[in-house]
mmCIF file of C-alpha atoms in Angstrom:
data_model
loop_
_atom_site.group_PDB
_atom_site.id
_atom_site.type_symbol
_atom_site.label_atom_id
_atom_site.label_comp_id
_atom_site.label_asym_id
_atom_site.label_seq_id
_atom_site.Cartn_x
_atom_site.Cartn_y
_atom_site.Cartn_z
ATOM 1 C CA UNK Q 1 3.726 -44.829 -21.744
ATOM 2 C CA UNK Q 2 1.349 -44.076 -18.963
ATOM 3 C CA UNK Q 3 1.031 -40.456 -17.963
ATOM 4 C CA UNK Q 4 2.741 -39.576 -14.787
ATOM 5 C CA UNK Q 5 0.634 -38.619 -11.908
ATOM 6 C CA UNK Q 6 0.130 -34.899 -11.190
ATOM 7 C CA UNK Q 7 2.249 -33.762 -8.276
ATOM 8 C CA UNK Q 8 0.175 -31.812 -5.791
ATOM 9 C CA UNK Q 9 1.951 -28.815 -4.400
ATOM 10 C CA UNK Q 10 1.023 -28.329 -0.727
ATOM 11 C CA UNK Q 11 -0.526 -24.952 0.084
ATOM 12 C CA UNK Q 12 1.804 -22.427 1.608
ATOM 13 C CA UNK Q 13 1.112 -21.813 5.273
ATOM 14 C CA UNK Q 14 2.649 -19.767 7.955
ATOM 15 C CA UNK Q 15 2.921 -20.852 11.693
ATOM 16 C CA UNK Q 16 1.975 -18.766 14.716
ATOM 17 C CA UNK Q 17 5.690 -18.323 15.464
ATOM 18 C CA UNK Q 18 6.622 -17.361 11.896
ATOM 19 C CA UNK Q 19 3.889 -14.713 11.783
ATOM 20 C CA UNK Q 20 6.057 -12.694 14.191
ATOM 21 C CA UNK Q 21 3.165 -10.813 15.903
ATOM 22 C CA UNK Q 22 3.977 -8.892 19.089
ATOM 23 C CA UNK Q 23 1.237 -7.345 21.225
ATOM 24 C CA UNK Q 24 1.411 -4.663 23.722
ATOM 25 C CA UNK Q 25 -1.003 -3.700 26.552
ATOM 26 C CA UNK Q 26 -2.077 -0.244 25.703
ATOM 27 C CA UNK Q 27 -5.382 1.533 25.804
ATOM 28 C CA UNK Q 28 -4.747 3.100 22.457
ATOM 29 C CA UNK Q 29 -5.307 -0.052 20.489
ATOM 30 C CA UNK Q 30 -7.437 -3.112 21.321
ATOM 31 C CA UNK Q 31 -5.600 -6.455 21.049
ATOM 32 C CA UNK Q 32 -7.644 -7.684 18.093
ATOM 33 C CA UNK Q 33 -6.820 -4.498 16.100
ATOM 34 C CA UNK Q 34 -3.133 -4.920 16.865
ATOM 35 C CA UNK Q 35 -3.446 -8.354 15.248
ATOM 36 C CA UNK Q 36 -5.166 -6.808 12.323
ATOM 37 C CA UNK Q 37 -2.696 -4.017 11.656
ATOM 38 C CA UNK Q 38 0.360 -6.290 12.029
ATOM 39 C CA UNK Q 39 -1.173 -8.968 9.637
ATOM 40 C CA UNK Q 40 -1.946 -6.082 7.123
ATOM 41 C CA UNK Q 41 1.613 -4.876 7.466
ATOM 42 C CA UNK Q 42 2.949 -8.422 6.571
ATOM 43 C CA UNK Q 43 0.570 -8.387 3.541
ATOM 44 C CA UNK Q 44 1.849 -5.107 2.449
ATOM 45 C CA UNK Q 45 5.342 -6.117 2.729
ATOM 46 C CA UNK Q 46 4.853 -9.318 0.832
ATOM 47 C CA UNK Q 47 5.770 -11.366 3.879
ATOM 48 C CA UNK Q 48 2.233 -12.763 3.470
ATOM 49 C CA UNK Q 49 1.693 -13.297 -0.193
ATOM 50 C CA UNK Q 50 -1.585 -14.161 -2.072
ATOM 51 C CA UNK Q 51 -2.833 -17.464 -0.923
ATOM 52 C CA UNK Q 52 -0.825 -17.933 2.208
ATOM 53 C CA UNK Q 53 -2.627 -19.890 4.855
ATOM 54 C CA UNK Q 54 -2.818 -18.051 8.225
ATOM 55 C CA UNK Q 55 -2.262 -19.901 11.524
ATOM 56 C CA UNK Q 56 -5.340 -21.661 13.053
ATOM 57 C CA UNK Q 57 -7.239 -19.457 15.597
ATOM 58 C CA UNK Q 58 -6.421 -21.570 18.590
ATOM 59 C CA UNK Q 59 -2.785 -22.016 17.614
ATOM 60 C CA UNK Q 60 -2.247 -18.158 17.292
ATOM 61 C CA UNK Q 61 -4.194 -17.485 20.413
ATOM 62 C CA UNK Q 62 -2.049 -19.839 22.461
ATOM 63 C CA UNK Q 63 1.186 -18.460 20.917
ATOM 64 C CA UNK Q 64 0.108 -14.891 21.734
ATOM 65 C CA UNK Q 65 -1.346 -15.676 25.058
ATOM 66 C CA UNK Q 66 -4.740 -14.249 24.255
ATOM 67 C CA UNK Q 67 -8.368 -15.471 24.101
ATOM 68 C CA UNK Q 68 -9.358 -17.314 20.844
ATOM 69 C CA UNK Q 69 -12.238 -14.962 20.499
ATOM 70 C CA UNK Q 70 -9.789 -12.118 20.204
ATOM 71 C CA UNK Q 71 -8.161 -13.762 17.053
ATOM 72 C CA UNK Q 72 -11.626 -14.676 15.675
ATOM 73 C CA UNK Q 73 -12.577 -11.054 15.963
ATOM 74 C CA UNK Q 74 -9.254 -9.946 14.174
ATOM 75 C CA UNK Q 75 -9.750 -12.566 11.402
ATOM 76 C CA UNK Q 76 -13.414 -11.467 11.013
ATOM 77 C CA UNK Q 77 -12.229 -7.782 10.591
ATOM 78 C CA UNK Q 78 -9.629 -8.845 8.062
ATOM 79 C CA UNK Q 79 -12.208 -10.775 6.105
ATOM 80 C CA UNK Q 80 -14.684 -7.807 6.109
ATOM 81 C CA UNK Q 81 -11.861 -5.719 4.603
ATOM 82 C CA UNK Q 82 -11.469 -8.244 1.942
ATOM 83 C CA UNK Q 83 -7.942 -9.183 2.814
ATOM 84 C CA UNK Q 84 -8.424 -12.768 3.859
ATOM 85 C CA UNK Q 85 -11.150 -15.437 3.173
ATOM 86 C CA UNK Q 86 -11.998 -18.843 4.596
ATOM 87 C CA UNK Q 87 -11.557 -21.984 2.363
ATOM 88 C CA UNK Q 88 -12.712 -25.408 3.007
ATOM 89 C CA UNK Q 89 -10.056 -27.563 4.370
ATOM 90 C CA UNK Q 90 -7.507 -24.643 4.486
ATOM 91 C CA UNK Q 91 -8.883 -22.164 7.106
ATOM 92 C CA UNK Q 92 -8.117 -18.500 6.639
ATOM 93 C CA UNK Q 93 -5.981 -17.569 3.602
ATOM 94 C CA UNK Q 94 -4.752 -14.244 2.194
ATOM 95 C CA UNK Q 95 -7.052 -13.313 -0.801
ATOM 96 C CA UNK Q 96 -5.501 -12.655 -4.184
ATOM 97 C CA UNK Q 97 -4.659 -8.955 -3.873
ATOM 98 C CA UNK Q 98 -2.561 -8.545 -7.133
ATOM 99 C CA UNK Q 99 -5.411 -6.432 -8.575
ATOM 100 C CA UNK Q 100 -7.905 -6.544 -11.416
ATOM 101 C CA UNK Q 101 -6.762 -7.002 -14.976
ATOM 102 C CA UNK Q 102 -9.302 -6.788 -17.895
ATOM 103 C CA UNK Q 103 -8.868 -8.497 -21.182
ATOM 104 C CA UNK Q 104 -8.308 -7.088 -24.623
ATOM 105 C CA UNK Q 105 -11.973 -7.102 -25.551
ATOM 106 C CA UNK Q 106 -12.929 -4.918 -22.393
ATOM 107 C CA UNK Q 107 -10.332 -2.337 -23.282
ATOM 108 C CA UNK Q 108 -11.534 -2.299 -26.808
ATOM 109 C CA UNK Q 109 -15.062 -1.691 -25.680
ATOM 110 C CA UNK Q 110 -14.011 1.171 -23.657
ATOM 111 C CA UNK Q 111 -12.161 2.646 -26.600
ATOM 112 C CA UNK Q 112 -15.164 2.226 -28.878
ATOM 113 C CA UNK Q 113 -17.353 4.159 -26.300
ATOM 114 C CA UNK Q 114 -14.862 7.001 -26.224
ATOM 115 C CA UNK Q 115 -14.657 7.120 -29.931
ATOM 116 C CA UNK Q 116 -18.474 7.228 -30.244
ATOM 117 C CA UNK Q 117 -18.473 10.313 -27.714
ATOM 118 C CA UNK Q 118 -15.621 11.857 -29.760
ATOM 119 C CA UNK Q 119 -17.484 11.461 -33.095
ATOM 120 C CA UNK Q 120 -20.793 12.818 -31.640
ATOM 121 C CA UNK Q 121 -18.995 15.859 -30.121
ATOM 122 C CA UNK Q 122 -17.099 16.523 -33.391
ATOM 123 C CA UNK Q 123 -20.318 16.582 -35.451
ATOM 124 C CA UNK Q 124 -22.065 18.591 -32.929
ATOM 125 C CA UNK Q 125 -19.213 21.161 -33.152
ATOM 126 C CA UNK Q 126 -19.629 21.005 -36.899
ATOM 127 C CA UNK Q 127 -16.035 19.739 -37.605
ATOM 128 C CA UNK Q 128 -15.487 18.114 -40.934
ATOM 129 C CA UNK Q 129 -14.596 14.474 -40.746
ATOM 130 C CA UNK Q 130 -11.189 14.912 -42.418
ATOM 131 C CA UNK Q 131 -10.250 17.625 -39.959
ATOM 132 C CA UNK Q 132 -11.189 15.342 -36.997
ATOM 133 C CA UNK Q 133 -9.141 12.595 -38.445
ATOM 134 C CA UNK Q 134 -6.188 14.898 -38.780
ATOM 135 C CA UNK Q 135 -6.513 16.148 -35.305
ATOM 136 C CA UNK Q 136 -6.688 12.607 -33.833
ATOM 137 C CA UNK Q 137 -3.670 11.489 -35.835
ATOM 138 C CA UNK Q 138 -1.762 14.544 -34.678
ATOM 139 C CA UNK Q 139 -2.518 13.808 -31.042
ATOM 140 C CA UNK Q 140 -1.572 10.191 -31.388
ATOM 141 C CA UNK Q 141 1.830 11.173 -32.742
ATOM 142 C CA UNK Q 142 2.549 13.814 -30.169
ATOM 143 C CA UNK Q 143 5.484 12.427 -28.136
ATOM 144 C CA UNK Q 144 4.603 14.667 -25.291
ATOM 145 C CA UNK Q 145 1.527 12.650 -24.523
ATOM 146 C CA UNK Q 146 2.172 10.061 -21.953
ATOM 147 C CA UNK Q 147 0.166 7.144 -20.735
ATOM 148 C CA UNK Q 148 -1.718 8.341 -17.574
ATOM 149 C CA UNK Q 149 -1.328 6.171 -14.636
ATOM 150 C CA UNK Q 150 -2.771 6.865 -11.159
ATOM 151 C CA UNK Q 151 -1.179 5.879 -7.748
ATOM 152 C CA UNK Q 152 -3.581 5.905 -4.884
ATOM 153 C CA UNK Q 153 -2.182 5.939 -1.391
ATOM 154 C CA UNK Q 154 -3.849 6.378 1.982
ATOM 155 C CA UNK Q 155 -2.956 10.053 1.568
ATOM 156 C CA UNK Q 156 -1.755 12.124 -1.312
ATOM 157 C CA UNK Q 157 1.459 12.810 0.520
ATOM 158 C CA UNK Q 158 2.207 9.151 0.760
ATOM 159 C CA UNK Q 159 1.371 8.528 -2.850
ATOM 160 C CA UNK Q 160 3.490 11.501 -3.920
ATOM 161 C CA UNK Q 161 6.618 10.047 -2.326
ATOM 162 C CA UNK Q 162 6.238 6.772 -4.350
ATOM 163 C CA UNK Q 163 5.266 8.430 -7.543
ATOM 164 C CA UNK Q 164 8.586 10.362 -7.654
ATOM 165 C CA UNK Q 165 10.491 7.215 -7.658
ATOM 166 C CA UNK Q 166 8.190 5.639 -10.230
ATOM 167 C CA UNK Q 167 8.546 8.699 -12.589
ATOM 168 C CA UNK Q 168 12.267 8.539 -12.392
ATOM 169 C CA UNK Q 169 12.523 4.851 -12.953
ATOM 170 C CA UNK Q 170 10.176 4.865 -16.098
ATOM 171 C CA UNK Q 171 10.982 8.409 -17.337
ATOM 172 C CA UNK Q 172 12.233 6.874 -20.706
ATOM 173 C CA UNK Q 173 8.817 5.435 -21.191
ATOM 174 C CA UNK Q 174 5.468 7.071 -21.732
ATOM 175 C CA UNK Q 175 3.979 6.313 -18.369
ATOM 176 C CA UNK Q 176 3.041 9.537 -16.410
ATOM 177 C CA UNK Q 177 2.174 8.887 -12.731
ATOM 178 C CA UNK Q 178 -0.282 11.027 -10.745
ATOM 179 C CA UNK Q 179 -0.704 10.667 -7.040
ATOM 180 C CA UNK Q 180 -4.116 10.630 -5.470
ATOM 181 C CA UNK Q 181 -5.533 9.591 -1.954
ATOM 182 C CA UNK Q 182 -7.977 7.039 -1.003
ATOM 183 C CA UNK Q 183 -9.416 9.684 1.523
ATOM 184 C CA UNK Q 184 -10.434 11.713 -1.404
ATOM 185 C CA UNK Q 185 -11.920 8.763 -3.210
ATOM 186 C CA UNK Q 186 -13.973 7.690 -0.260
ATOM 187 C CA UNK Q 187 -15.672 11.102 -0.343
ATOM 188 C CA UNK Q 188 -17.557 12.686 -3.256
ATOM 189 C CA UNK Q 189 -14.057 13.651 -4.697
ATOM 190 C CA UNK Q 190 -12.964 16.683 -6.665
ATOM 191 C CA UNK Q 191 -13.235 17.729 -10.221
ATOM 192 C CA UNK Q 192 -9.555 16.857 -10.790
ATOM 193 C CA UNK Q 193 -10.103 13.490 -9.403
ATOM 194 C CA UNK Q 194 -13.074 12.951 -11.597
ATOM 195 C CA UNK Q 195 -10.968 13.919 -14.587
ATOM 196 C CA UNK Q 196 -8.149 11.669 -13.541
ATOM 197 C CA UNK Q 197 -10.429 8.603 -13.166
ATOM 198 C CA UNK Q 198 -11.956 9.649 -16.694
ATOM 199 C CA UNK Q 199 -8.670 9.721 -18.667
ATOM 200 C CA UNK Q 200 -6.778 6.980 -16.697
ATOM 201 C CA UNK Q 201 -7.155 3.343 -16.927
ATOM 202 C CA UNK Q 202 -4.341 1.794 -14.930
ATOM 203 C CA UNK Q 203 -4.376 2.420 -11.134
ATOM 204 C CA UNK Q 204 -1.627 1.345 -8.608
ATOM 205 C CA UNK Q 205 -2.332 1.000 -5.041
ATOM 206 C CA UNK Q 206 -0.998 -1.016 -2.025
ATOM 207 C CA UNK Q 207 -2.131 -4.529 -1.912
ATOM 208 C CA UNK Q 208 -3.981 -3.996 1.291
ATOM 209 C CA UNK Q 209 -6.119 -1.294 -0.342
ATOM 210 C CA UNK Q 210 -7.044 -3.388 -3.390
ATOM 211 C CA UNK Q 211 -10.377 -4.683 -2.089
ATOM 212 C CA UNK Q 212 -11.716 -1.357 -0.979
ATOM 213 C CA UNK Q 213 -10.452 0.363 -4.124
ATOM 214 C CA UNK Q 214 -12.343 -2.307 -6.171
ATOM 215 C CA UNK Q 215 -15.566 -1.566 -4.253
ATOM 216 C CA UNK Q 216 -15.332 2.213 -4.530
ATOM 217 C CA UNK Q 217 -14.707 2.100 -8.436
ATOM 218 C CA UNK Q 218 -17.655 -0.230 -8.744
ATOM 219 C CA UNK Q 219 -19.903 2.197 -6.845
ATOM 220 C CA UNK Q 220 -18.755 4.867 -9.228
ATOM 221 C CA UNK Q 221 -19.169 2.648 -12.249
ATOM 222 C CA UNK Q 222 -15.510 3.159 -13.138
ATOM 223 C CA UNK Q 223 -13.762 0.358 -15.228
ATOM 224 C CA UNK Q 224 -10.174 0.240 -14.530
ATOM 225 C CA UNK Q 225 -7.111 -1.990 -14.385
ATOM 226 C CA UNK Q 226 -5.828 -2.252 -10.716
ATOM 227 C CA UNK Q 227 -2.273 -3.292 -9.844
ATOM 228 C CA UNK Q 228 -1.665 -4.197 -6.266
ATOM 229 C CA UNK Q 229 1.904 -3.199 -5.203
ATOM 230 C CA UNK Q 230 3.779 -4.008 -2.018
ATOM 231 C CA UNK Q 231 6.252 -2.034 0.013
ATOM 232 C CA UNK Q 232 9.113 -2.644 2.550
ATOM 233 C CA UNK Q 233 11.332 -0.639 4.775
ATOM 234 C CA UNK Q 234 14.212 1.306 2.940
ATOM 235 C CA UNK Q 235 17.729 0.167 3.518
ATOM 236 C CA UNK Q 236 18.194 3.495 5.325
ATOM 237 C CA UNK Q 237 15.485 2.641 7.824
ATOM 238 C CA UNK Q 238 16.879 -0.804 8.263
ATOM 239 C CA UNK Q 239 20.217 0.550 9.010
ATOM 240 C CA UNK Q 240 18.960 3.087 11.433
ATOM 241 C CA UNK Q 241 17.142 0.309 13.289
ATOM 242 C CA UNK Q 242 20.213 -1.705 13.342
ATOM 243 C CA UNK Q 243 22.106 1.106 14.902
ATOM 244 C CA UNK Q 244 19.535 1.413 17.602
ATOM 245 C CA UNK Q 245 20.552 -2.212 18.778
ATOM 246 C CA UNK Q 246 23.853 -0.807 20.008
ATOM 247 C CA UNK Q 247 22.175 1.923 22.062
ATOM 248 C CA UNK Q 248 19.525 -0.240 23.674
ATOM 249 C CA UNK Q 249 16.847 2.418 24.026
ATOM 250 C CA UNK Q 250 14.550 4.559 21.909
ATOM 251 C CA UNK Q 251 11.112 6.095 21.855
ATOM 252 C CA UNK Q 252 8.361 5.691 19.392
ATOM 253 C CA UNK Q 253 6.299 8.551 17.932
ATOM 254 C CA UNK Q 254 3.496 7.576 15.762
ATOM 255 C CA UNK Q 255 -0.189 7.372 15.017
ATOM 256 C CA UNK Q 256 -2.419 5.272 17.368
ATOM 257 C CA UNK Q 257 -3.275 2.616 14.942
ATOM 258 C CA UNK Q 258 0.423 2.034 14.140
ATOM 259 C CA UNK Q 259 1.689 1.645 17.707
ATOM 260 C CA UNK Q 260 1.818 -2.215 17.906
ATOM 261 C CA UNK Q 261 3.210 -2.527 14.273
ATOM 262 C CA UNK Q 262 6.021 -0.139 14.982
ATOM 263 C CA UNK Q 263 6.947 -1.662 18.320
ATOM 264 C CA UNK Q 264 6.956 -5.077 16.595
ATOM 265 C CA UNK Q 265 9.324 -3.770 14.046
ATOM 266 C CA UNK Q 266 11.634 -2.162 16.664
ATOM 267 C CA UNK Q 267 11.742 -5.322 18.653
ATOM 268 C CA UNK Q 268 12.220 -7.495 15.624
ATOM 269 C CA UNK Q 269 14.892 -5.448 13.841
ATOM 270 C CA UNK Q 270 16.534 -3.506 16.674
ATOM 271 C CA UNK Q 271 16.226 -6.207 19.411
ATOM 272 C CA UNK Q 272 14.909 -3.601 21.945
ATOM 273 C CA UNK Q 273 12.199 -5.185 24.038
ATOM 274 C CA UNK Q 274 8.904 -3.441 23.174
ATOM 275 C CA UNK Q 275 8.108 -3.007 26.861
ATOM 276 C CA UNK Q 276 11.154 -0.822 27.323
ATOM 277 C CA UNK Q 277 10.075 1.617 24.581
ATOM 278 C CA UNK Q 278 8.163 4.703 25.520
ATOM 279 C CA UNK Q 279 5.350 5.538 23.087
ATOM 280 C CA UNK Q 280 3.886 8.944 22.189
ATOM 281 C CA UNK Q 281 1.160 8.959 19.635
ATOM 282 C CA UNK Q 282 -0.736 11.627 17.889
ATOM 283 C CA UNK Q 283 -3.659 13.112 19.854
ATOM 284 C CA UNK Q 284 -7.199 12.660 18.374
ATOM 285 C CA UNK Q 285 -7.475 16.437 17.748
ATOM 286 C CA UNK Q 286 -4.076 16.391 16.172
ATOM 287 C CA UNK Q 287 -0.537 17.199 17.335
ATOM 288 C CA UNK Q 288 1.590 15.467 19.917
ATOM 289 C CA UNK Q 289 1.451 15.333 23.701
ATOM 290 C CA UNK Q 290 4.823 17.325 24.017
ATOM 291 C CA UNK Q 291 4.505 17.413 27.861
ATOM 292 C CA UNK Q 292 4.349 13.493 27.674
ATOM 293 C CA UNK Q 293 7.348 13.610 25.360
ATOM 294 C CA UNK Q 294 9.514 16.014 27.358
ATOM 295 C CA UNK Q 295 11.341 13.442 29.515
ATOM 296 C CA UNK Q 296 12.255 11.412 26.314
ATOM 297 C CA UNK Q 297 13.470 14.638 24.640
ATOM 298 C CA UNK Q 298 15.706 15.485 27.695
ATOM 299 C CA UNK Q 299 16.975 12.010 27.934
ATOM 300 C CA UNK Q 300 18.785 12.231 24.522
ATOM 301 C CA UNK Q 301 17.431 8.873 23.209
ATOM 302 C CA UNK Q 302 16.454 8.363 19.437
ATOM 303 C CA UNK Q 303 12.943 9.020 18.227
ATOM 304 C CA UNK Q 304 11.680 6.389 15.897
ATOM 305 C CA UNK Q 305 8.749 7.821 13.929
ATOM 306 C CA UNK Q 306 6.467 7.273 10.929
ATOM 307 C CA UNK Q 307 5.661 9.418 7.881
ATOM 308 C CA UNK Q 308 2.205 10.328 9.250
ATOM 309 C CA UNK Q 309 3.675 12.345 12.150
ATOM 310 C CA UNK Q 310 6.638 13.675 10.167
ATOM 311 C CA UNK Q 311 5.555 17.350 10.454
ATOM 312 C CA UNK Q 312 5.018 17.146 14.267
ATOM 313 C CA UNK Q 313 8.477 15.466 14.678
ATOM 314 C CA UNK Q 314 10.208 18.055 12.545
ATOM 315 C CA UNK Q 315 8.619 20.815 14.704
ATOM 316 C CA UNK Q 316 10.567 19.407 17.655
ATOM 317 C CA UNK Q 317 13.813 20.743 16.147
ATOM 318 C CA UNK Q 318 15.863 17.673 17.131
ATOM 319 C CA UNK Q 319 19.244 16.973 15.219
ATOM 320 C CA UNK Q 320 19.042 14.281 12.483
ATOM 321 C CA UNK Q 321 21.217 11.851 14.584
ATOM 322 C CA UNK Q 322 18.407 11.624 17.024
ATOM 323 C CA UNK Q 323 15.729 10.667 14.463
ATOM 324 C CA UNK Q 324 14.953 7.419 12.675
ATOM 325 C CA UNK Q 325 12.099 7.700 10.275
ATOM 326 C CA UNK Q 326 10.486 4.278 9.144
ATOM 327 C CA UNK Q 327 10.184 4.878 5.373
ATOM 328 C CA UNK Q 328 9.192 2.470 2.695
ATOM 329 C CA UNK Q 329 10.053 1.488 -0.893
ATOM 330 C CA UNK Q 330 8.425 -0.789 -3.402
ATOM 331 C CA UNK Q 331 9.538 -4.281 -3.076
ATOM 332 C CA UNK Q 332 11.877 -6.001 -5.784
ATOM 333 C CA UNK Q 333 8.984 -8.279 -6.654
ATOM 334 C CA UNK Q 334 6.591 -5.316 -7.281
ATOM 335 C CA UNK Q 335 9.266 -3.505 -9.438
ATOM 336 C CA UNK Q 336 9.831 -6.618 -11.476
ATOM 337 C CA UNK Q 337 6.181 -6.774 -12.123
ATOM 338 C CA UNK Q 338 5.975 -3.086 -13.190
ATOM 339 C CA UNK Q 339 9.104 -3.440 -15.348
ATOM 340 C CA UNK Q 340 7.372 -6.068 -17.388
ATOM 341 C CA UNK Q 341 4.727 -3.318 -18.018
ATOM 342 C CA UNK Q 342 6.925 -0.380 -18.342
ATOM 343 C CA UNK Q 343 10.341 -1.931 -19.168
ATOM 344 C CA UNK Q 344 13.290 0.082 -18.151
ATOM 345 C CA UNK Q 345 15.587 1.464 -21.003
ATOM 346 C CA UNK Q 346 18.376 -0.732 -22.374
ATOM 347 C CA UNK Q 347 21.288 -0.742 -20.006
ATOM 348 C CA UNK Q 348 19.274 0.748 -17.057
ATOM 349 C CA UNK Q 349 19.388 -1.273 -13.942
ATOM 350 C CA UNK Q 350 16.111 -3.021 -13.338
#
C-alpha cells in the first residue's frame, strides 16, 4: 500500500488586526518603541508563541496609520534583541524562546568536572578517601538539601513575587527557588550572584529575556539550562479592569517605556479610549510628577498602575478602591511545563 503523502501544516501567522497594537501620540515614547514594547508584551503573555509569523511591514503600517519605515525600525529592534528573526518565504517570525536545554552528556561532563575539583580539594586538605566518601554520601542523603533553581526577573523585586508562588507550588519537591535580577547580571555582579550561578544549573526567566540571558551567560562562561516562562494578567487585575468599564474613566501611572502597552491593555480590556486616559509617568530622576497628577487625584478617578511604580503610588495614600494594579502570574501553559519537571504532589491541583 503506498505511503500517504505528508500533510504540510501551514505556519501560524497573526494579522495586523489580530496583533491588537494601539499607539499613542506621546513624547515619552517614539512610535517604533511602542510597537516594540507591545509586541514584547504579546510574546511574554504567550499570545505570540514561538514560531508565529508577524504581519508584513506594509500591512502593519497601513493598519496602524504609520510610515512603513517605523515598522521596519521596530522589527529591526526586536531582531537585535533576539526576539524575532527573518525566514525566507515567511518574513518575520518569533524566535524559539523556550530556553536552552542541555543533554545528559553535558550534565555528566559538568558533574565530572565538579568531582575532579572536590577530589583535588579533599586531597589538598589531607582528608582520607573513605572519610570523603562518607561525607559525600551523607550530603546526598540529607533531605534538607534542595535542588537550587534561579529565577531571573528584570528586577529582584519582580523575581521575588514569582518565586514565592513557585516555592509554594513545589514545596513538596526538592526545588528551592532563588530570585535574582537581570540588572545585577548585566553588571559585574555580587559574590552572592557568583555563588548562585556556581551551584545552580536550571535558570527560569521570562521568554523575552531568554536571548539576553543566553548571551550574558556565554560571556561569563556559565553552562546552564534556561527555561523561558510566560506571564499574564492575574484574574484580580482583569476583574479590576472590567470594573473600570462601568466607570468610563481612569488615569494611568507607570514607567515611560510601559505607557503605550498599559494604555493598550486599558482600551482592550476596559473599553476606555486611550485618548481619554490621563498618563503620569515616572520622572527620569525618579518619583512622580505629583503636581501633574493633582487634578486626577482630586477628580476621584481610579489609578491604574504597574508594579514598577508601586512604592510611589503607595505614598499617595489613596484608598484601595481607587487603585488598580496590573499584576501578573505565570500562564497555565508555563505551569504545565514546570509541573512536568517538578510534578505537584499527588492530589494537589496542577
